Coordinates of C-alpha atoms in Angstrom, one line a residue:
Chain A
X275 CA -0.7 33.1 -25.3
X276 CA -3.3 35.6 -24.6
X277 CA -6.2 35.6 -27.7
X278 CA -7.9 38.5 -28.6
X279 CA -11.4 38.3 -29.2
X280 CA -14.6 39.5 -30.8
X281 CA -15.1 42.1 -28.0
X282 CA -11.3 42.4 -27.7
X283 CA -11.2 41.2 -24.5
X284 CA -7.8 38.8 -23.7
X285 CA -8.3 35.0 -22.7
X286 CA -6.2 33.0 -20.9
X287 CA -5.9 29.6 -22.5
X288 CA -6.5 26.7 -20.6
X289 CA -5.9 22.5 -20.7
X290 CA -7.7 19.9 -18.4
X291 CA -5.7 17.4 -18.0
X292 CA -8.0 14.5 -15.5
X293 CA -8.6 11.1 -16.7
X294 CA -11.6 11.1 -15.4
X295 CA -14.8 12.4 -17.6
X296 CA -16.7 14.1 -14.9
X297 CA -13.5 15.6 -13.2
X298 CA -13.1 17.2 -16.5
X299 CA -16.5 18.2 -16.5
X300 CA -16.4 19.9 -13.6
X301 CA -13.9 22.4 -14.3
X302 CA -15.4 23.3 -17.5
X303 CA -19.0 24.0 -15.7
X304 CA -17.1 25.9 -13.0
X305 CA -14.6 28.0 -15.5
X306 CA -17.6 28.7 -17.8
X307 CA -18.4 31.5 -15.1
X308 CA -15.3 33.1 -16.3
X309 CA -15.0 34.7 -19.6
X310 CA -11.3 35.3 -19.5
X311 CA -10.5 31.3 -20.0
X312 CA -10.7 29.1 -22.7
X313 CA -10.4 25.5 -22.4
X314 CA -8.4 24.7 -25.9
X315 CA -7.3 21.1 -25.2
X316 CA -8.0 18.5 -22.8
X317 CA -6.7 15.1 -22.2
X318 CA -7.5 11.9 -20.7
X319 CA -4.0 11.1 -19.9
X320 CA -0.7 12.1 -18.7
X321 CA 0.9 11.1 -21.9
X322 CA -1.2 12.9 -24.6
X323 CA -1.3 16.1 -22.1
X324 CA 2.1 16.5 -21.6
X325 CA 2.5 16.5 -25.5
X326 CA -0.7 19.0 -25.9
X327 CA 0.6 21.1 -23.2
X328 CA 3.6 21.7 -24.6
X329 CA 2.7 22.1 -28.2
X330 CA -0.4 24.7 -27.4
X331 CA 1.8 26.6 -24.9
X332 CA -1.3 27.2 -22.6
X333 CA -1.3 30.2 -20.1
X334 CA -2.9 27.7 -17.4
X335 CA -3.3 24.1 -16.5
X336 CA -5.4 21.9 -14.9
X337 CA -3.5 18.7 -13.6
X338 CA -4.5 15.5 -12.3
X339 CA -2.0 13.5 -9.9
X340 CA -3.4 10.2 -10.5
X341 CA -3.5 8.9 -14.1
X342 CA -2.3 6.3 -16.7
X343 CA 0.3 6.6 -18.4
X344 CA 2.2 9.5 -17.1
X345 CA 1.2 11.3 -13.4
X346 CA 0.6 14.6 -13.2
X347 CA 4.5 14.9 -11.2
X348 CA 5.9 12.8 -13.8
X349 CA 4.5 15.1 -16.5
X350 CA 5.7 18.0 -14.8
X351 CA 9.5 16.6 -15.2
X352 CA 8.4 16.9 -18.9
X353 CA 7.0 19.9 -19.5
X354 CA 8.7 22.8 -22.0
X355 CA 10.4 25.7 -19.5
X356 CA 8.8 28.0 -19.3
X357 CA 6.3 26.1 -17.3
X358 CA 2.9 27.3 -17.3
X359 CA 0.6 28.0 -14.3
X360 CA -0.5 24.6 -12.6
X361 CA -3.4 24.0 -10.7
X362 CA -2.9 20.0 -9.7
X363 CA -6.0 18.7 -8.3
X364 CA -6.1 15.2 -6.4
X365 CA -8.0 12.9 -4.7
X366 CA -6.0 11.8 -1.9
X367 CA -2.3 12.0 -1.6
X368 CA -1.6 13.4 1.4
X369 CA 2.4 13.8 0.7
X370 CA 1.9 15.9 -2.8
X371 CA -0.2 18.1 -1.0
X372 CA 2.2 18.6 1.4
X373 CA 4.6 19.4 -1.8
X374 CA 2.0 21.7 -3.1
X375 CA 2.0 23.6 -0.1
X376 CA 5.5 24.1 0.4
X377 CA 6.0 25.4 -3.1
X378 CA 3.4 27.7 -2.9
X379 CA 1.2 26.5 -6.1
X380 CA -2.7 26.2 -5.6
X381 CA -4.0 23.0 -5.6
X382 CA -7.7 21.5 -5.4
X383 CA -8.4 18.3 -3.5
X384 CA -11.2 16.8 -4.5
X385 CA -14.4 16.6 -4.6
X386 CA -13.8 21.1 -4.1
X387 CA -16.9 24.0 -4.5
X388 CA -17.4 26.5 -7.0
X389 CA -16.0 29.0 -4.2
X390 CA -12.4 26.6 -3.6
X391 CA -12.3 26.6 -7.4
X392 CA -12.7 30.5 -8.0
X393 CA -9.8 31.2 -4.8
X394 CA -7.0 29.0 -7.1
X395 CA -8.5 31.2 -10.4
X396 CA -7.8 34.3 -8.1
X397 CA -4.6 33.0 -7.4
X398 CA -3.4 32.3 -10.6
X399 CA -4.9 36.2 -11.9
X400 CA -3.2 37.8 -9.5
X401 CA 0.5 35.3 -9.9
X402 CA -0.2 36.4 -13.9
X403 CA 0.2 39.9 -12.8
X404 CA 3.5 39.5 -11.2
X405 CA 6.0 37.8 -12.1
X406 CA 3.9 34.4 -12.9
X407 CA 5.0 31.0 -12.1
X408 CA 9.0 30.8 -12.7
X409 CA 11.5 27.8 -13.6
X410 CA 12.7 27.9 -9.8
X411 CA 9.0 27.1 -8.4
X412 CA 9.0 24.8 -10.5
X413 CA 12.0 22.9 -10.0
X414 CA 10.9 23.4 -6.4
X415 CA 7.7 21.7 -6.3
X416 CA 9.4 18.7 -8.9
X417 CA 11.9 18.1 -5.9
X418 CA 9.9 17.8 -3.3
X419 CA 7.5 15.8 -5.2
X420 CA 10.1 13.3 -6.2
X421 CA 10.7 12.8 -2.7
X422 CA 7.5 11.0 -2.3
X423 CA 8.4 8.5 -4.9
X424 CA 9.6 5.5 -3.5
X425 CA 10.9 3.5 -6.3
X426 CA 10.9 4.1 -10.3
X427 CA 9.6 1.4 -12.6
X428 CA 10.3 3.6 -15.7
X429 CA 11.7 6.7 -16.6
X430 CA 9.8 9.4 -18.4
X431 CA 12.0 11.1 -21.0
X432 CA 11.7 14.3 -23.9
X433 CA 13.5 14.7 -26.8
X434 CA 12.5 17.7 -28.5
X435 CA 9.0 17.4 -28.6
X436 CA 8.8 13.7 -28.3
X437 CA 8.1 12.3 -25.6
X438 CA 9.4 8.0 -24.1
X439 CA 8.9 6.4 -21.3
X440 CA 11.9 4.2 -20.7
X441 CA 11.3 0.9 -19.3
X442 CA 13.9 -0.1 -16.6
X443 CA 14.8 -3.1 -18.7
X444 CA 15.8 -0.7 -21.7
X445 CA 18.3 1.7 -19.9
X446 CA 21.7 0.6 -20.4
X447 CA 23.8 3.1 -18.6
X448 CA 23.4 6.1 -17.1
X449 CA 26.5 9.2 -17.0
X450 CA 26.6 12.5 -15.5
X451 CA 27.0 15.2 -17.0
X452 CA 27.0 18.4 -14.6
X453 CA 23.4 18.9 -13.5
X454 CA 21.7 16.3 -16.2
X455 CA 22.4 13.1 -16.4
X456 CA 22.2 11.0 -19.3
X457 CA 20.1 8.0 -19.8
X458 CA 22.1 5.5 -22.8
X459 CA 19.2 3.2 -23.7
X460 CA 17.6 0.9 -26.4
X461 CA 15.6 3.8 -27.6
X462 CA 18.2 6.2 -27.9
X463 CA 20.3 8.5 -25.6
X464 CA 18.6 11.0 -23.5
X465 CA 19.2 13.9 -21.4
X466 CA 17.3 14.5 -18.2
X467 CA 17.6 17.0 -15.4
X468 CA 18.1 15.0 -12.2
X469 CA 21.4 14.1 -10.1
X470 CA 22.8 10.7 -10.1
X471 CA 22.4 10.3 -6.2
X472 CA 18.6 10.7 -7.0
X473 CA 19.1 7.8 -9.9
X474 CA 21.1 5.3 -7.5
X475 CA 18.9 5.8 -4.3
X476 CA 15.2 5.4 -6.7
X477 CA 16.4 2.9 -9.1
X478 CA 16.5 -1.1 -7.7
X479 CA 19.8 -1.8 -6.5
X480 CA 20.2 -5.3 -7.5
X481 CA 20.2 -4.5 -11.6
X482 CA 21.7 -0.7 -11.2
X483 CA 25.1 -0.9 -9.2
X484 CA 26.9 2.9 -9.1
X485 CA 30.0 1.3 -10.8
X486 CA 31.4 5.0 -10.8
X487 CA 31.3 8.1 -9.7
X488 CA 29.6 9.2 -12.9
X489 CA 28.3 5.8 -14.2
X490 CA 25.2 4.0 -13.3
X491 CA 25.2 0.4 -15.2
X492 CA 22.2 -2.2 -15.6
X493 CA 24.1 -5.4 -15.1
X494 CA 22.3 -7.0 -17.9
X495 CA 24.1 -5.0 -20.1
X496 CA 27.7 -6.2 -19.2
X497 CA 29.2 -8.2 -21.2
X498 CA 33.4 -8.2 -20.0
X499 CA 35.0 -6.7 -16.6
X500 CA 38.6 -5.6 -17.5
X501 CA 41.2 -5.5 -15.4
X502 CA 42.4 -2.2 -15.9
X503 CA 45.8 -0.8 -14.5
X504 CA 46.4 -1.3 -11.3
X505 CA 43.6 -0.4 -9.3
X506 CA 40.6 -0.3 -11.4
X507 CA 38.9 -2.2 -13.9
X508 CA 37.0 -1.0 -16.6
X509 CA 33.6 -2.9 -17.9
X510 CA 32.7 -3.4 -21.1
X511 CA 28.8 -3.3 -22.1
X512 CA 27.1 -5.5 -24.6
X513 CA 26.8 -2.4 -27.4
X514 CA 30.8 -2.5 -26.7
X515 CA 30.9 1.0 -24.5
X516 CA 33.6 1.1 -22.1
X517 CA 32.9 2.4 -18.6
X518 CA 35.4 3.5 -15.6
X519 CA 34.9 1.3 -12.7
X520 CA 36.4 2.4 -9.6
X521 CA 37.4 0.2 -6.6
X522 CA 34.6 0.8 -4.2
X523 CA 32.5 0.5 -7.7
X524 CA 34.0 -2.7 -8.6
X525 CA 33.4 -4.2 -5.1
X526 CA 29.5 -3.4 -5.7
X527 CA 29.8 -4.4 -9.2
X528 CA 31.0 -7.9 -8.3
X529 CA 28.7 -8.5 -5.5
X530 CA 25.7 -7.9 -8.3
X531 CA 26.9 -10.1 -10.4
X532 CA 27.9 -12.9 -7.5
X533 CA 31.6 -13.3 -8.6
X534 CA 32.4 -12.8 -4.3
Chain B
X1091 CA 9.9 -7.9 52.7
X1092 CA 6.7 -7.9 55.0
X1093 CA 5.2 -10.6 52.6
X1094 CA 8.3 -12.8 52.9
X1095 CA 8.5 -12.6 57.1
X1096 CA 4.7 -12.8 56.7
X1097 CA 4.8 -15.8 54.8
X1098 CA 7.4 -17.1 57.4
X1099 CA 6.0 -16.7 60.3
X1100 CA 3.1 -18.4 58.7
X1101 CA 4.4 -21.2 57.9
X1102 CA 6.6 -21.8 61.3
X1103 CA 3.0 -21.1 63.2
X1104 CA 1.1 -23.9 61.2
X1105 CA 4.5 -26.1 61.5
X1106 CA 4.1 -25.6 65.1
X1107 CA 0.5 -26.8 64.7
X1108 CA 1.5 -29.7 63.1
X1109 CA 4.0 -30.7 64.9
X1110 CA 1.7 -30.3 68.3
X1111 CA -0.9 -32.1 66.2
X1112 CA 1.2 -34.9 65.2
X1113 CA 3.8 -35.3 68.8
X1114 CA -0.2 -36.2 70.5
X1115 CA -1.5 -38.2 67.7
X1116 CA 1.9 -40.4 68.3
X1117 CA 2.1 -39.8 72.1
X1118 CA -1.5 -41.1 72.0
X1119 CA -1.0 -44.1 69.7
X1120 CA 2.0 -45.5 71.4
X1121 CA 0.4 -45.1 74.6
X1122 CA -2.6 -47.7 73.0
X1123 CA 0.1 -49.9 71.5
X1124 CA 2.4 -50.4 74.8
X1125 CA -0.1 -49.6 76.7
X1126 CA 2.1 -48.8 80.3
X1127 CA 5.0 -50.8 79.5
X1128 CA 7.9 -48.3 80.4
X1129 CA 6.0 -45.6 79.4
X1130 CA 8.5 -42.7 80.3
X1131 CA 11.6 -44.1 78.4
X1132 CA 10.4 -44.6 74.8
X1133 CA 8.6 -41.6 74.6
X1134 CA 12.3 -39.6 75.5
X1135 CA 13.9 -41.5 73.1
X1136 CA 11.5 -41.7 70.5
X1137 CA 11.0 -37.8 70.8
X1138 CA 13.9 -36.4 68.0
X1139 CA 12.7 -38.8 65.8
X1140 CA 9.0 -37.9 65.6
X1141 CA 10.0 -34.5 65.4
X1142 CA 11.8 -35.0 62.5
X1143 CA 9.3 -37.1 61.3
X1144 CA 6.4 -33.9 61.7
X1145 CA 8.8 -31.7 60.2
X1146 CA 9.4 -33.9 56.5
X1147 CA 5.2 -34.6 56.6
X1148 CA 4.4 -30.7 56.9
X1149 CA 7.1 -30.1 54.6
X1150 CA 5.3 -32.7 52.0
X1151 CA 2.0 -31.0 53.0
X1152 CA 3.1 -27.4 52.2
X1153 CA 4.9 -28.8 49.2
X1154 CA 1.3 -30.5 47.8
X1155 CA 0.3 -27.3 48.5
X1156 CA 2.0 -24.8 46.2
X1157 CA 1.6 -27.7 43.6
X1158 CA -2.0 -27.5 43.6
X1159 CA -1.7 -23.7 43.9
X1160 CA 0.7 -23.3 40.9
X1161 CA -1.4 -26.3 38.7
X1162 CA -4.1 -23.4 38.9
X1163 CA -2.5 -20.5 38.6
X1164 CA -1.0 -22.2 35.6
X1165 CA -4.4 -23.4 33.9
X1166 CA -5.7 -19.8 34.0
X1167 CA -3.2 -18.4 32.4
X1168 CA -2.9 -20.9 29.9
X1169 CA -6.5 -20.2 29.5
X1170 CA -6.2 -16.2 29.6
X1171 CA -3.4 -16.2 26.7
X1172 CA -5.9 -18.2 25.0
X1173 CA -8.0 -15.6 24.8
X1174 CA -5.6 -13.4 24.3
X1175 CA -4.6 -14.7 21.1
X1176 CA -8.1 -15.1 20.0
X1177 CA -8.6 -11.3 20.3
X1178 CA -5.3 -10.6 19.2
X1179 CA -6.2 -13.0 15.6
X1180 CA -9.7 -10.9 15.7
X1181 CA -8.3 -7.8 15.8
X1182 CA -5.5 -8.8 12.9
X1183 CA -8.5 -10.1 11.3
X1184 CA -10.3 -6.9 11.7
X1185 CA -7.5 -4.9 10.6
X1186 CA -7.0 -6.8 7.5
X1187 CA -10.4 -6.9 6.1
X1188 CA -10.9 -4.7 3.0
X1189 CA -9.8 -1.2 3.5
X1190 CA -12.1 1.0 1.6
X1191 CA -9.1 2.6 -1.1
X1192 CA -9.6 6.6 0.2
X1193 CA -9.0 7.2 -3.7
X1194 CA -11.9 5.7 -4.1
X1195 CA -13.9 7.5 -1.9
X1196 CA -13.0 11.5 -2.7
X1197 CA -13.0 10.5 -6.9
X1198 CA -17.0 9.2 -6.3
X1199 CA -17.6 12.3 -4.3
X1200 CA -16.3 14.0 -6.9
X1201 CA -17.6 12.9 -10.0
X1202 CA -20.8 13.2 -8.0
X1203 CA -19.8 17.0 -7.5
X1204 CA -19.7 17.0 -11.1
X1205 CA -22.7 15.3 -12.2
X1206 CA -25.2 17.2 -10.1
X1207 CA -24.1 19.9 -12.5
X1208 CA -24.4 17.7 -15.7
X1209 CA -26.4 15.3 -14.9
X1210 CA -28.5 14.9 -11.6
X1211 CA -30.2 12.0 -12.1
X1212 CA -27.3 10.1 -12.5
X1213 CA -25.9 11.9 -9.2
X1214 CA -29.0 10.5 -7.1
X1215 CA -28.0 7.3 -8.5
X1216 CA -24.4 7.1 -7.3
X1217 CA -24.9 8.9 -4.3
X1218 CA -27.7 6.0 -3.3
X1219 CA -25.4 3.2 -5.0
X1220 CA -22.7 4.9 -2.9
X1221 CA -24.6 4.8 0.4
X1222 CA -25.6 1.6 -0.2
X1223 CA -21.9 0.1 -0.9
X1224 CA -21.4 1.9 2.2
X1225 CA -23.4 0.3 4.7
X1226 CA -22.7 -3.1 3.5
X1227 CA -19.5 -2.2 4.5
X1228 CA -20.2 -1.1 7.8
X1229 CA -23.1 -3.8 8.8
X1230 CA -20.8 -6.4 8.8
X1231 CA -18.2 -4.8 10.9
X1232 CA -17.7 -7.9 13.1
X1233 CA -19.1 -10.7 10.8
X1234 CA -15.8 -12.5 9.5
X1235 CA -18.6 -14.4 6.6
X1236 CA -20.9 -13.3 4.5
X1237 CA -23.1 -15.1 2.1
X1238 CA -21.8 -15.2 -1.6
X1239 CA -24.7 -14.1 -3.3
X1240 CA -24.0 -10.6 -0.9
X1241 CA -20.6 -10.4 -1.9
X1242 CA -21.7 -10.5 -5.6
X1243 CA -24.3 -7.6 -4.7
X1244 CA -21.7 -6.2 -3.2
X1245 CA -19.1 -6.4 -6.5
X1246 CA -21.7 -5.2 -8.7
X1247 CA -22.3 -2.0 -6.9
X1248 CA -18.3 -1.4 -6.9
X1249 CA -18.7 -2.5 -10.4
X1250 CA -21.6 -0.1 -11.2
X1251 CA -20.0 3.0 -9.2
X1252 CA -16.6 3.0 -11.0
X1253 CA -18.4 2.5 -14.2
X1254 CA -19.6 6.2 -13.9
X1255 CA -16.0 7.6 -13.3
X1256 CA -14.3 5.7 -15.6
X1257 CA -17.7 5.5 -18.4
X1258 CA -16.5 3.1 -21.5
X1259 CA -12.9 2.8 -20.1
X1260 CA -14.3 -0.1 -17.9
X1261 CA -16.4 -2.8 -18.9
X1262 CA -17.3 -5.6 -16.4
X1263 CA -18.9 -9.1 -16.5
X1264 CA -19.9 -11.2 -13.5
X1265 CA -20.7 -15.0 -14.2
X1266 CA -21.7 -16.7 -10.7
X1267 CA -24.4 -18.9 -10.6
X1268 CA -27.2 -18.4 -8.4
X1269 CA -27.1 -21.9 -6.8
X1270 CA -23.3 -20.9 -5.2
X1271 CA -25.2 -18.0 -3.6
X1272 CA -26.0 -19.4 0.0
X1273 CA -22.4 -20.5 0.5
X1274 CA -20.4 -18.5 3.3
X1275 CA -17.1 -16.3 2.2
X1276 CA -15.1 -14.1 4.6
X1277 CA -16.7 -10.5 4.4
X1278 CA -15.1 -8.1 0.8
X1279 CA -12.6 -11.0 0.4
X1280 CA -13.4 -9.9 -3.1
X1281 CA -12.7 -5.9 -3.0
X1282 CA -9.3 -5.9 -2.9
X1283 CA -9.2 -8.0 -5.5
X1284 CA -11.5 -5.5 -7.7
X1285 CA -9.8 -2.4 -6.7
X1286 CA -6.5 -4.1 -7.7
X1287 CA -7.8 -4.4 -11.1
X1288 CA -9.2 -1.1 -11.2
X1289 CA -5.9 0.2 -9.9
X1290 CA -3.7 -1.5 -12.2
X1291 CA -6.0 -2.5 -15.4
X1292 CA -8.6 0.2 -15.7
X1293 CA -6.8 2.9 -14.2
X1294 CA -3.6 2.6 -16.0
X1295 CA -5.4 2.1 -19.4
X1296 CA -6.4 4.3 -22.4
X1297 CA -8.7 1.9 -23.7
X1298 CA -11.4 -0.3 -22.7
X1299 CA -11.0 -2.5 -20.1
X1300 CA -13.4 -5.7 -19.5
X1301 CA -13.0 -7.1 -16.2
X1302 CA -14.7 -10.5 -15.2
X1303 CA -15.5 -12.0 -12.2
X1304 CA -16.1 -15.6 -12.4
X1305 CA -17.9 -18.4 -9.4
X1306 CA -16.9 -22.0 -9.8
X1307 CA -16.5 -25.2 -7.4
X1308 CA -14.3 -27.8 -7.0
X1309 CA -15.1 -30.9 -4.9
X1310 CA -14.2 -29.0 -1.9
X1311 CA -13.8 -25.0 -3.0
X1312 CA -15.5 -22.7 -4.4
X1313 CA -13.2 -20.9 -6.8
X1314 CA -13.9 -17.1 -7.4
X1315 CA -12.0 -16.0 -10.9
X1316 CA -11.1 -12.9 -11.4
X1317 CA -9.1 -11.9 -15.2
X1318 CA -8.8 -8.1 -16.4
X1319 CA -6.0 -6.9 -18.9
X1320 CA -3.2 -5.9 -18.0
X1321 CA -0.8 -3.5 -19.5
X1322 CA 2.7 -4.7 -18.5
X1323 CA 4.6 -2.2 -20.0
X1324 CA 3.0 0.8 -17.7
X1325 CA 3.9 -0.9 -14.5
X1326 CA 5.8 -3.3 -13.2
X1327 CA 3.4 -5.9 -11.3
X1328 CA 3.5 -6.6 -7.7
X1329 CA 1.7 -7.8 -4.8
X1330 CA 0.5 -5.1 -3.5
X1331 CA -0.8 -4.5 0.4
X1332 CA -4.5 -5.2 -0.6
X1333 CA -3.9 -8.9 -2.3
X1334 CA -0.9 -9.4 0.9
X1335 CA -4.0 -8.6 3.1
X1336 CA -6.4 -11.1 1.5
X1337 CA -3.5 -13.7 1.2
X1338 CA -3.3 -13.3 5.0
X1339 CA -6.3 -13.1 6.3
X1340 CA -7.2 -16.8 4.0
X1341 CA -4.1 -17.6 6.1
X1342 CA -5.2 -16.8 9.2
X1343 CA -9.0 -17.8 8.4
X1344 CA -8.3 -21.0 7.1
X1345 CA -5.0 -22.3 8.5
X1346 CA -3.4 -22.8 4.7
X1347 CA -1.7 -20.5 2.4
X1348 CA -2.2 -21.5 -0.7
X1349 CA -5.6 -20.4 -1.2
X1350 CA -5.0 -17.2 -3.7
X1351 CA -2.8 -17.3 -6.5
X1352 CA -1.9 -14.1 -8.8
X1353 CA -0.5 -14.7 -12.5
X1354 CA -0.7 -12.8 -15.9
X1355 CA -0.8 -15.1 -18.7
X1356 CA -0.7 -13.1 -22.7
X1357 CA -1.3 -9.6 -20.7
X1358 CA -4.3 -10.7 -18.7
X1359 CA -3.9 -10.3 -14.8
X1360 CA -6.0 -12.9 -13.0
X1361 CA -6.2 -13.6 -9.5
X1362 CA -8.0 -16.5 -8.3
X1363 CA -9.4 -17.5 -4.8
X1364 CA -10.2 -21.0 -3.4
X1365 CA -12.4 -20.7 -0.7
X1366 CA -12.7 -23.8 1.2
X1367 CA -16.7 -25.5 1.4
X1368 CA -16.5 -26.8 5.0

């Protein structure tokens, strides 16, 4: 959203999102020598900015990596398409930088000069003109972020505009469906853009056994294996779901639950 | 090769020696003994005999030989693994002693970046509480002890410097008695501790945080306490490699490993240290 203004001149609207004070600071004193910004929002942490961001709709973004909450690449898995134009800013993480680099967004590493800061507001004036910053770059720079993740201990999910962070202990199941998956869990059912290789590699392998092709179950949630036909079996959760189990599935299944 | 037909020709020229040595020393004695009783027959007969007699003594000699060589070679290199392994534990020591988080480091320089905008007086401060938590760090660099009271010093400053990035989020309290100061602990046995709870308590917190260090002794420890809420629905709590190092190196100080334990009892994280009064 682009406001006009008293001396009609169009401003690029702009969220800090550092839980740090004087992080936050900084950017206001530096973009203060720009007229064409204005901050309209900040936030302190990862949760209340990725709501903010996307109810304001801002035209660009300052991001912290580190913070409570939610990270700056877990918010980004959150954020309303279009994305807006992100500027992450970190202290040390040498792999997101390498992520930042690859997917050709501008990033500060701090502690940065006035002269650092004012290349990434060049950067992002001359993206505006183009074509700015699309869903593919995006999804880009979400992947190879992800990568760096080693293991999840909860899953950030939207609905709508609401925003939950799923605790491992709350997920039930999880199915695929085409590109999304979808997360069954105490708080509800949610969709999320990711594939289920991703889910079984990230999530720990002694409560989350691949039981299927498309099924992902927490063994705390079982409640009866069924023998089912010939070859397969078919479990039955705790809220009474059943779930296809195939052979190689059920192997796993039973190994997690020690009945070989 | 050459050192083997070295060695053998060395040992068949001394054998030689020997045996010269040793068919006179005989010749002569049995010549006293008998005196000129028959002189020429006994010493014929008796001839294979004593030859086989100088060949099992300079076998015994050689043989004492290598034993006193190989008892020596043995005791130095018992004594060079020794030493060895003493370097090798220093080193591991060395390597485990509080790793300064880099997080740390580049968010200080940066909220100094941003106060010396803001407000410079309060950049002149951390920059000299910076320098100063700084050189503690590196003036020890081979001391494995350091007195308490500069290891409190020394938490305070941490304390101090993280209170100006993260301003009301953290609050901090330090209880340790000034009589406990003279008593040696192993050099920022403490920080990882503290950056643990800034990590996982202040960090990962949208309110305010109060963390407290406490000093106590036992009969025979002194106990440092350290207790800081802890949200346990943001993250799932583990031992980290900081507290692993600082469980280790109490290992590998102090022979025993039961010197740190971790718990969290109604959301509070604390993480307390027995250091042993010897």
């Amino acid at each position: 959203m682009i406001w006009p203004t008293a001396f009609g001149m169009k401003k690029y609207t702009v969220i800090i999102v550092d839980d740090e004070t004087p992080a936050r600071d900084i950017v206001k004193s530096f973009l203060s020598a720009h007229d064409q910004f204005e901050v309209i929002n900040e936030a302190d942490n990862g949760f209340d900015g990725c709501v903010r961001i996307n109810k304001n709709k801002p035209d660009l973004v300052f991001l912290d990596v580190q913070m409570p909450k939610l990270t700056g690449i877990e918010m980004l898995d959150l954020l309303e398409k279009p994305v807006p134009f992100i500027i992450f800013s970190t202290a040390y993480d040498q792999f997101a930088v390498q992520a930042f680099e690859k997917n050709a967004l501008d990033y500060l590493l701090k502690p940065y000069n006035k002269e650092r800061f004012n290349t990434a507001i060049k950067k992002f004036l001359s993206v505006q003109k183009d074509t700015g910053f699309t869903d593919v770059q995006s999804d880009d720079l979400l992947k190879g972020l992800q990568k760096i993740e080693e293991k999840l201990n909860r899953i950030p999910v939207r609905s709508g505009s609401k925003i939950h962070i799923l605790k491992l202990n709350e997920i039930h199941y999880i199915e695929a469906q085409d590109d999304y998956i979808k997360i069954y869990s105490q708080k509800g059912n949610f969709l999320k853009q990711q594939t289920m290789k991703f889910m079984e590699e990230h999530l720990p392998a002694e409560t989350f056994v691949r039981i299927h092709r498309s099924y992902i179950l927490n063994i705390n949630f079982l409640n009866q294996l069924e023998v089912y036909e010939r070859q397969g079996y078919t479990a039955i959760t705790t809220e009474n779901q059943k779930l296809p189990v195939s052979r190689q599935g059920a192997v796993k299944l039973k190994k997690a639950i020690q009945m070989e | 090769m050459g050192n083997l037909v070295h060695l053998i020709v060395a040992h068949f020229l001394s054998a030689m020696f020997i045996m010269a040595v040793w068919l006179s020393v005989a010749g002569l004695i049995t010549g006293i003994l008998f005196g000129a009783i028959k002189l020429e027959e006994p010493f014929t007969m008796l001839t294979p005999v004593r030859i086989m007699l100088g060949i099992i003594y300079y076998l015994i000699i050689a043989l004492v030989y290598y034993l006193m060589v190989y008892n020596q070679n043995f005791k130095e290199r018992v004594e060079n693994e020794a030493k060895t392994e003493a370097k090798y534990r220093e080193a591991e020591l060395n390597t485990l002693k509080a790793q300064i988080n880099p997080h740390f480091i580049f968010n200080s320089l940066n909220s100094i970046s941003a106060l010396t905008i803001s407000d410079p007086e309060t950049a002149q401060e951390m920059i000299v509480k910076l320098s100063e938590f700084f050189r503690m760090t590196l003036k020890k660099d081979n001391a494995q002890f350091a007195k308490l009271s500069e290891e409190i010093r020394f938490s305070r400053l941490y304390f101090e410097i993280e209170k100006i990035r993260f301003k009301d989020k953290l609050e901090y309290i330090i209880e340790c008695d000034e009589k406990y100061g003279a008593f040696l602990i192993p050099h920022l046995i403490i920080q990882p501790l503290l950056e643990n709870a800034i990590k996982h308590g202040v960090q990962e917190s949208i309110t305010t945080v109060c963390v407290k260090l406490e000093c106590t002794t036992t009969n025979d420890h002194l106990v440092l306490k350290l207790t800081n809420a802890f949200d346990s629905e943001s993250e799932a709590s583990g031992e980290g490699i900081g507290l692993k190092n600082v469980r280790d190196r109490l290992r590998l100080i102090y022979n025993r490993s039961d010197l740190m334990e971790v718990e969290i009892i109604d959301n509070q994280y604390v993480a307390v240290l027995k250091i042993p009064l010897s």
